[in-house]
Amino acid sequence: MSHFDRPVSEITESIRNGSVTCKEIVSESLERISATQQKFGAYITLLENQAAERAEQLDKLDTDAKKELPLLGVPVAVKDNICTRGVATTCGSRMLESFVPPYNATVIDALDAAGAVIVGKTNLDEFAMGSSTETSYAGITRNPHDPERIPGGSSGGSAAAVASGTVPLSIGSDTGGSIRQPCSHCGVAGLKPTYGRVSRYGLVAFASSLDQIGPIAMNVEDLGTLLEVLSLPDPRDSTNGRKAFVNSPDIYSGDLHGLTLGIPREYFGEGLSPEVRSGIEQAIEDCKQRGASFIDVSIPNLQFAIATYYIICTAEASSNLARYDGVKYGFRAKDQRSLVDMYEASREQGFGAEVKRRIMLGTYVLSAGYYDAYYLKAARVRTLIGQDFDRVFEKCQALVAPVTPTPAFKLGEKSEDPIEMYLTDIYTVSANLAGIPAISVPCANPNGLPVGVQFMAPKWKEDTLLRLGHAVQKS
Ligand code: GLN
């Protein structure tokens, strides 16, 4: 049996009681990475030496010091849009191919302080823009359950890293579903925290009002363990809520008595595949068995969510990505005659097609004459979507919904049609627009392809999500 088939609390316990060393745990991770990397391509950068050295240092700590470390010796994979001091942070882009940050993201310091061992940086859609991990400059990532299919995106590498058993934990970022959607497709658990729960300091910005870093794991208890570590209050991020999440064993009782869940009818309409629908229905049954009750509710503005999201995220992306001009960071085109030529050629050659599409869309919706018609209107609809959630949360403590309309699709199936790709985000983007937390937990396995169920809760109620996710996992 692999060490990684057990919850993280058991791994750290066996390190503490001396039945295994950090070095052995980390070696197992590195061996599994080398056995699977060629097949699935989950990683962009491997940190074999750094990880092995770190494991040795951790093994030398005395018993008391080891007791203080909640992730003692636990191998973790990190999405490659999160800055790691001295280690390339590429965002899956030619633009940042050789960018080595001189500082750590707050979450990286938090992982270090918790005794975790970072074993590698994982693949993603370029600048986290996508739903399939097919647009990375480093190549594609494949779904460990079926290598001919996408792992989901944009945190496809982080989800595949856990699903293929190379690490028990990874971290991803979720701007419009990029933690939940790949977790659903890869059969692992993932949580997008409340906006402001986890510091964004050192996360390369895509759409700053939507981006959140969150945990990915094989099981729901581990999501709680990792979220507690990641949610370190941080004055360096002005949008950080400075509310650390407190994990507690009470969350994982399996008992759902007293919980009322809403079933938002708009999430179960046209376009939802039968496999996914029956998975969610089963999860609802499981929750009923454990004491939860259900009511029908409505999020009427869900119909505008995709349009709203793709206006806001592209607007913010066009502004955030203006910094890549060939002067300050990363790629610079050679042999240009003027400064303007250099700007243009660097952006032309450094960015891939999807990133350029979003910069152009975002620039368009922000431009004079179109701002009111697009950006301002989207900002208003965003408020309405938030109000829809506020209203239903007066009647229930959480919502249950699908994560994606279908199980993982085939590689290449949607790459030619960006709109079709965007539409697959229909069930995930609203939680980001509203800033509320949401979780994806495996609930079914039709023909071997995993399906996840999504729960959403009011702001700061990650404990409710973990309680529900754990109950489904137990069933
Ligand atoms: N699929 C969405 C997009 O392409 C979400 C991306 C994300 O959450 N990073 O924008």
XYZ file of C-alpha atoms and ligand atoms in Angstrom:
485
model
C 0.000 0.000 0.000
C 1.179 3.479 -0.802
C 1.573 6.074 1.900
C -0.492 8.401 -0.242
C -3.625 6.251 0.019
C -3.987 7.465 3.579
C -5.106 10.840 4.902
C -2.320 13.339 5.461
C -2.856 13.198 9.231
C -1.831 9.532 9.147
C 1.232 10.201 7.000
C 2.486 12.860 9.405
C 1.664 10.620 12.375
C 3.758 7.770 11.017
C 6.636 10.191 10.433
C 6.343 11.416 14.013
C 6.251 7.943 15.507
C 9.280 6.940 13.451
C 7.699 4.234 11.282
C 8.681 6.148 8.149
C 10.973 9.119 7.383
C 10.258 12.296 5.446
C 12.960 11.173 3.060
C 11.114 7.917 2.292
C 7.819 9.724 1.762
C 9.400 12.271 -0.551
C 11.279 9.547 -2.468
C 8.006 7.741 -3.066
C 6.566 10.942 -4.515
C 9.572 11.572 -6.759
C 9.553 7.970 -8.008
C 5.892 8.188 -8.856
C 6.443 11.438 -10.695
C 9.168 9.919 -12.838
C 6.962 6.892 -13.538
C 3.976 8.985 -14.683
C 5.310 12.297 -15.986
C 5.778 11.139 -19.547
C 2.293 9.653 -19.687
C 0.296 12.483 -18.119
C 2.532 15.561 -18.204
C 1.240 16.926 -14.905
C 4.424 18.875 -14.099
C 6.368 21.684 -15.718
C 9.271 21.856 -13.251
C 10.509 19.102 -10.929
C 12.350 19.909 -7.717
C 14.026 16.572 -6.985
C 17.162 17.911 -5.305
C 15.510 20.693 -3.391
C 12.798 18.317 -2.138
C 15.246 15.614 -1.096
C 17.382 18.125 0.818
C 14.381 19.591 2.532
C 13.181 16.117 3.579
C 16.578 15.425 5.137
C 16.411 18.671 7.114
C 12.929 17.854 8.349
C 14.059 14.402 9.455
C 16.727 16.045 11.617
C 14.195 18.088 13.606
C 13.573 17.018 17.195
C 10.306 15.470 18.355
C 8.867 18.697 19.727
C 9.534 20.635 16.547
C 7.965 17.877 14.474
C 4.804 18.020 16.565
C 4.258 21.628 15.529
C 4.199 20.906 11.795
C 0.764 19.945 10.420
C 2.182 18.961 7.012
C 5.430 17.422 8.230
C 7.152 15.748 5.269
C 4.059 15.855 3.055
C 4.851 16.240 -0.668
C 2.869 19.043 -2.296
C 2.630 20.086 -5.961
C 2.083 23.767 -6.756
C 0.403 25.293 -9.801
C 2.957 27.148 -11.881
C 1.274 30.533 -11.567
C 2.253 30.770 -7.892
C 5.594 32.421 -7.237
C 8.378 30.296 -5.764
C 11.631 32.000 -4.806
C 14.507 30.790 -6.973
C 12.286 28.401 -8.917
C 10.903 29.181 -12.384
C 7.257 30.313 -12.384
C 6.185 30.135 -16.016
C 2.372 30.359 -16.046
C 2.631 27.902 -18.923
C 3.667 30.815 -21.124
C 6.592 31.595 -23.354
C 6.315 35.077 -21.862
C 7.475 33.829 -18.450
C 9.460 30.801 -19.572
C 12.605 32.078 -17.897
C 11.057 34.086 -15.054
C 12.516 33.161 -11.667
C 10.774 35.111 -8.888
C 12.942 36.630 -6.161
C 10.179 36.070 -3.589
C 7.668 33.489 -2.403
C 3.902 33.758 -2.586
C 2.405 33.883 0.913
C 0.974 30.382 0.433
C 4.471 29.046 -0.294
C 5.791 30.527 2.952
C 2.763 29.006 4.669
C 3.511 25.560 3.221
C 7.139 25.864 4.295
C 6.157 26.898 7.798
C 3.825 23.877 7.998
C 6.620 21.412 7.127
C 5.396 20.568 3.611
C 7.839 19.586 0.871
C 7.230 21.123 -2.545
C 8.144 18.533 -5.159
C 7.232 20.365 -8.357
C 5.350 23.046 -10.242
C 2.349 21.853 -12.208
C 1.046 22.501 -15.695
C -1.845 24.858 -16.462
C -3.575 26.594 -19.325
C -1.484 29.625 -20.273
C -1.965 32.252 -17.534
C -4.759 30.065 -16.090
C -7.036 30.945 -19.008
C -8.836 27.795 -20.064
C -10.732 24.681 -19.095
C -8.602 21.889 -20.513
C -4.840 22.406 -19.888
C -4.253 22.302 -23.628
C -2.850 25.821 -24.108
C 0.357 25.625 -22.055
C 3.642 26.467 -23.726
C 5.012 23.404 -21.879
C 2.599 21.000 -23.655
C -0.652 19.338 -22.658
C -1.606 17.400 -19.533
C -3.657 14.205 -19.885
C -6.408 12.825 -17.689
C -5.044 9.950 -15.548
C -8.404 8.140 -15.876
C -8.241 8.254 -19.681
C -5.124 9.718 -21.336
C -7.099 10.521 -24.492
C -9.155 13.022 -22.534
C -8.484 16.411 -20.998
C -7.811 16.598 -17.255
C -9.821 19.820 -17.089
C -8.272 23.198 -16.483
C -6.773 25.452 -15.821
C -5.334 23.652 -12.760
C -5.217 20.404 -14.786
C -1.648 19.653 -13.729
C -2.430 20.014 -10.028
C -5.522 17.785 -10.287
C -3.706 15.167 -12.386
C -0.751 15.226 -9.951
C -3.052 14.120 -7.130
C -5.192 11.781 -9.271
C -2.114 9.923 -10.557
C -0.905 9.392 -7.000
C 2.275 11.471 -7.247
C 1.370 13.683 -4.259
C -1.361 13.587 -1.621
C -1.906 17.350 -1.883
C -1.612 20.102 -4.442
C -2.663 23.705 -4.784
C -4.437 25.360 -7.665
C -6.099 28.674 -8.440
C -9.751 29.218 -9.324
C -10.892 32.305 -11.224
C -13.968 30.769 -12.828
C -13.769 27.095 -11.905
C -10.139 26.125 -12.388
C -9.909 24.128 -9.171
C -13.357 22.539 -9.160
C -13.599 21.610 -12.833
C -10.311 19.655 -13.163
C -10.982 17.997 -9.792
C -14.364 16.857 -11.079
C -12.776 15.468 -14.255
C -9.892 13.773 -12.440
C -11.866 12.238 -9.566
C -10.266 14.210 -6.729
C -11.530 16.793 -4.237
C -10.964 20.543 -4.594
C -12.135 23.690 -2.890
C -12.385 27.281 -4.041
C -12.343 29.328 -0.847
C -14.299 32.492 -0.129
C -12.773 35.459 -1.989
C -10.301 36.893 0.515
C -9.798 33.704 2.528
C -6.389 32.856 1.031
C -3.795 35.501 0.241
C -3.248 36.226 -3.450
C 0.162 37.751 -2.785
C 2.506 36.041 -5.250
C -0.271 34.539 -7.361
C 0.300 35.801 -10.890
C -2.831 37.871 -11.502
C -5.354 36.833 -14.156
C -8.584 38.500 -12.946
C -7.873 39.978 -9.541
C -11.466 40.310 -8.333
C -12.124 36.626 -9.034
C -8.822 34.771 -8.424
C -8.484 32.559 -5.345
C -5.883 29.936 -4.447
C -7.241 26.718 -2.961
C -6.481 23.130 -1.926
C -6.727 19.914 -3.974
C -6.538 16.477 -2.330
C -7.530 12.837 -2.547
C -9.986 13.240 0.325
C -12.043 15.956 1.945
C -10.397 15.909 5.401
C -7.119 16.779 3.709
C -8.734 19.773 2.014
C -9.559 21.088 5.483
C -6.034 20.453 6.750
C -4.504 22.241 3.778
C -6.994 25.130 3.813
C -6.109 25.851 7.433
C -2.448 26.121 6.444
C -3.101 28.252 3.349
C -5.465 30.737 4.976
C -2.743 32.555 6.866
C -3.887 36.192 7.320
C -1.786 38.454 5.113
C -1.403 42.239 5.216
C 0.429 42.108 1.858
C -2.843 41.389 0.038
C -5.261 44.279 0.516
C -8.202 42.037 -0.402
C -7.263 39.422 2.186
C -10.049 39.010 4.751
C -7.554 38.002 7.473
C -9.819 35.215 8.604
C -7.878 32.024 9.090
C -9.946 28.899 8.560
C -10.036 26.715 11.663
C -10.265 23.019 10.887
C -12.075 20.865 13.406
C -12.841 17.146 13.759
C -16.542 18.036 14.310
C -16.796 18.893 10.630
C -16.210 15.266 9.670
C -18.928 13.495 11.695
C -20.865 12.354 8.609
C -24.070 13.656 10.201
C -26.072 16.191 8.179
C -29.092 16.599 10.455
C -30.207 20.207 10.677
C -28.810 21.175 7.261
C -31.152 22.448 4.559
C -29.811 22.454 1.012
C -31.168 24.283 -1.991
C -31.416 22.693 -5.432
C -31.147 25.658 -7.833
C -33.296 24.634 -10.785
C -31.293 26.609 -13.361
C -28.316 24.299 -12.752
C -30.294 21.254 -13.890
C -31.640 22.469 -17.227
C -30.814 21.768 -20.827
C -27.285 20.635 -21.655
C -26.673 18.645 -18.482
C -25.585 15.134 -19.486
C -27.448 12.121 -18.057
C -24.252 10.733 -16.439
C -23.646 13.927 -14.521
C -27.298 14.339 -13.602
C -27.517 10.840 -12.154
C -24.280 11.370 -10.203
C -25.687 14.494 -8.589
C -29.009 12.786 -7.873
C -27.118 10.010 -6.112
C -25.200 12.561 -4.037
C -28.492 14.221 -3.070
C -29.843 10.813 -1.991
C -26.697 10.215 0.078
C -27.106 13.545 1.839
C -30.784 12.794 2.557
C -29.779 9.454 4.112
C -27.505 11.369 6.430
C -30.203 13.735 7.576
C -30.074 16.736 5.214
C -33.293 18.176 3.798
C -33.713 19.764 0.375
C -35.753 22.599 -1.102
C -36.111 23.928 -4.639
C -34.588 27.355 -5.179
C -33.817 29.672 -8.080
C -30.791 31.678 -9.222
C -32.571 33.507 -12.061
C -29.509 35.429 -13.238
C -27.459 32.279 -13.838
C -28.422 32.668 -17.504
C -26.158 35.741 -17.680
C -23.251 34.250 -15.716
C -21.043 33.171 -18.637
C -21.404 36.470 -20.494
C -20.796 38.438 -17.296
C -17.794 36.370 -16.324
C -16.140 36.577 -19.743
C -16.517 40.356 -19.830
C -15.155 40.901 -16.326
C -12.329 38.375 -16.484
C -11.097 39.560 -19.882
C -11.292 43.215 -18.797
C -9.182 42.513 -15.730
C -6.828 40.260 -17.677
C -6.180 42.935 -20.300
C -5.153 45.297 -17.532
C -3.134 42.758 -15.518
C -1.248 41.464 -18.547
C -0.239 44.952 -19.698
C 2.846 44.565 -17.490
C 4.371 42.022 -19.889
C 6.012 44.443 -22.256
C 9.448 42.894 -22.739
C 11.006 45.449 -20.398
C 10.344 44.334 -16.848
C 9.722 40.611 -16.914
C 10.330 37.581 -19.003
C 10.393 37.354 -22.746
C 11.842 40.098 -24.935
C 11.796 39.858 -28.736
C 15.217 40.220 -30.329
C 16.449 42.582 -33.027
C 13.733 45.240 -32.882
C 14.400 48.725 -34.206
C 12.300 50.813 -31.829
C 10.782 50.597 -28.373
C 7.280 50.242 -29.801
C 8.409 47.502 -32.191
C 9.965 45.715 -29.227
C 6.728 45.942 -27.184
C 4.685 44.639 -30.068
C 6.990 41.831 -31.061
C 7.478 40.688 -27.456
C 3.733 40.428 -26.889
C 3.149 38.932 -30.315
C 5.744 36.199 -29.785
C 5.410 35.760 -26.017
C 1.655 35.149 -25.690
C -0.370 32.278 -27.133
C -3.646 32.590 -29.059
C -6.097 32.306 -26.146
C -4.261 34.905 -24.075
C -4.232 37.320 -27.020
C -7.929 36.713 -27.620
C -8.683 37.650 -24.012
C -6.483 40.735 -24.036
C -8.274 41.956 -27.158
C -11.735 41.178 -25.792
C -10.881 42.860 -22.490
C -9.446 45.938 -24.148
C -12.569 46.178 -26.289
C -15.070 45.994 -23.396
C -13.110 48.649 -21.485
C -12.666 51.037 -24.392
C -14.379 54.418 -24.502
C -17.762 54.033 -26.142
C -18.150 50.368 -25.154
C -17.422 50.584 -21.439
C -21.034 51.370 -20.480
C -22.502 48.804 -22.836
C -20.288 45.935 -21.718
C -18.092 46.359 -18.667
C -20.431 48.505 -16.609
C -23.414 46.350 -17.471
C -21.486 43.196 -16.543
C -20.470 44.750 -13.226
C -24.153 45.413 -12.497
C -25.269 41.915 -13.443
C -22.508 40.594 -11.206
C -24.170 42.391 -8.296
C -27.521 40.849 -9.241
C -26.000 37.370 -9.272
C -24.578 38.011 -5.799
C -28.028 39.105 -4.637
C -29.572 35.920 -6.042
C -27.255 33.929 -3.786
C -27.925 36.157 -0.755
C -31.633 35.584 -1.233
C -31.445 31.784 -1.427
C -29.054 31.594 1.514
C -31.828 33.065 3.667
C -33.671 29.786 3.141
C -30.885 27.201 3.065
C -27.294 26.785 4.233
C -25.825 25.458 0.995
C -26.605 24.691 -2.630
C -25.987 21.475 -4.528
C -25.195 21.554 -8.251
C -23.140 19.915 -10.971
C -19.564 21.143 -11.571
C -19.555 20.581 -15.323
C -22.212 19.719 -17.913
C -20.408 16.533 -19.041
C -17.560 14.259 -17.889
C -14.077 14.994 -19.347
C -14.150 15.521 -23.106
C -11.583 14.286 -25.632
C -8.314 16.140 -26.187
C -8.726 18.631 -29.018
C -12.509 18.311 -29.019
C -13.185 21.952 -28.158
C -9.869 23.665 -28.929
C -11.074 25.085 -32.232
C -14.168 26.690 -30.757
C -13.522 29.065 -27.853
C -17.216 29.735 -27.242
C -17.909 26.046 -26.804
C -15.022 25.868 -24.354
C -16.335 28.912 -22.427
C -19.797 27.376 -22.143
C -18.436 24.435 -20.147
C -17.857 26.898 -17.277
C -21.572 27.558 -16.841
C -21.875 25.958 -13.367
C -18.645 27.233 -11.827
C -18.232 30.931 -12.656
C -21.102 32.239 -10.490
C -19.377 31.306 -7.241
C -16.406 33.460 -8.306
C -18.637 36.344 -9.378
C -20.373 36.206 -5.987
C -17.157 35.581 -4.008
C -18.657 32.576 -2.232
C -16.834 29.312 -1.463
C -17.528 26.136 -3.467
C -16.259 22.567 -3.367
C -16.095 19.699 -5.870
C -16.170 16.143 -4.554
C -16.209 12.904 -6.590
C -19.709 11.399 -6.655
C -19.899 8.938 -9.529
C -17.820 7.037 -12.037
C -19.873 6.250 -15.144
C -17.758 4.160 -17.589
C -14.698 4.941 -15.508
C -14.930 8.710 -16.028
C -15.201 10.619 -12.775
C -17.986 13.094 -12.050
C -17.931 15.639 -9.248
C -20.749 17.190 -7.260
C -20.521 20.848 -6.311
C -21.667 22.474 -3.094
C -21.759 26.244 -2.622
C -22.196 28.086 0.683
C -22.349 31.645 2.032
C -19.071 33.521 2.451
C -16.735 32.104 5.127
C -18.772 28.898 5.416
C -16.129 26.499 4.108
C -16.869 24.300 7.126
C -20.360 23.572 5.735
C -18.822 22.597 2.382
C -16.304 20.262 3.989
C -19.049 18.702 6.099
C -21.157 18.020 2.994
C -18.221 16.888 0.877
C -17.076 14.524 3.561
C -20.572 13.009 3.864
C -20.712 12.334 0.116
C -17.237 10.832 0.197
C -18.223 8.583 3.088
C -21.308 7.357 1.245
N -12.257 28.235 -17.518
C -12.290 29.551 -16.968
C -11.558 30.508 -17.884
O -11.028 30.052 -18.850
C -11.731 29.551 -15.583
C -10.274 29.748 -15.495
C -9.777 29.772 -14.091
O -10.543 29.549 -13.152
N -8.505 30.111 -13.923
O -11.529 31.679 -17.648
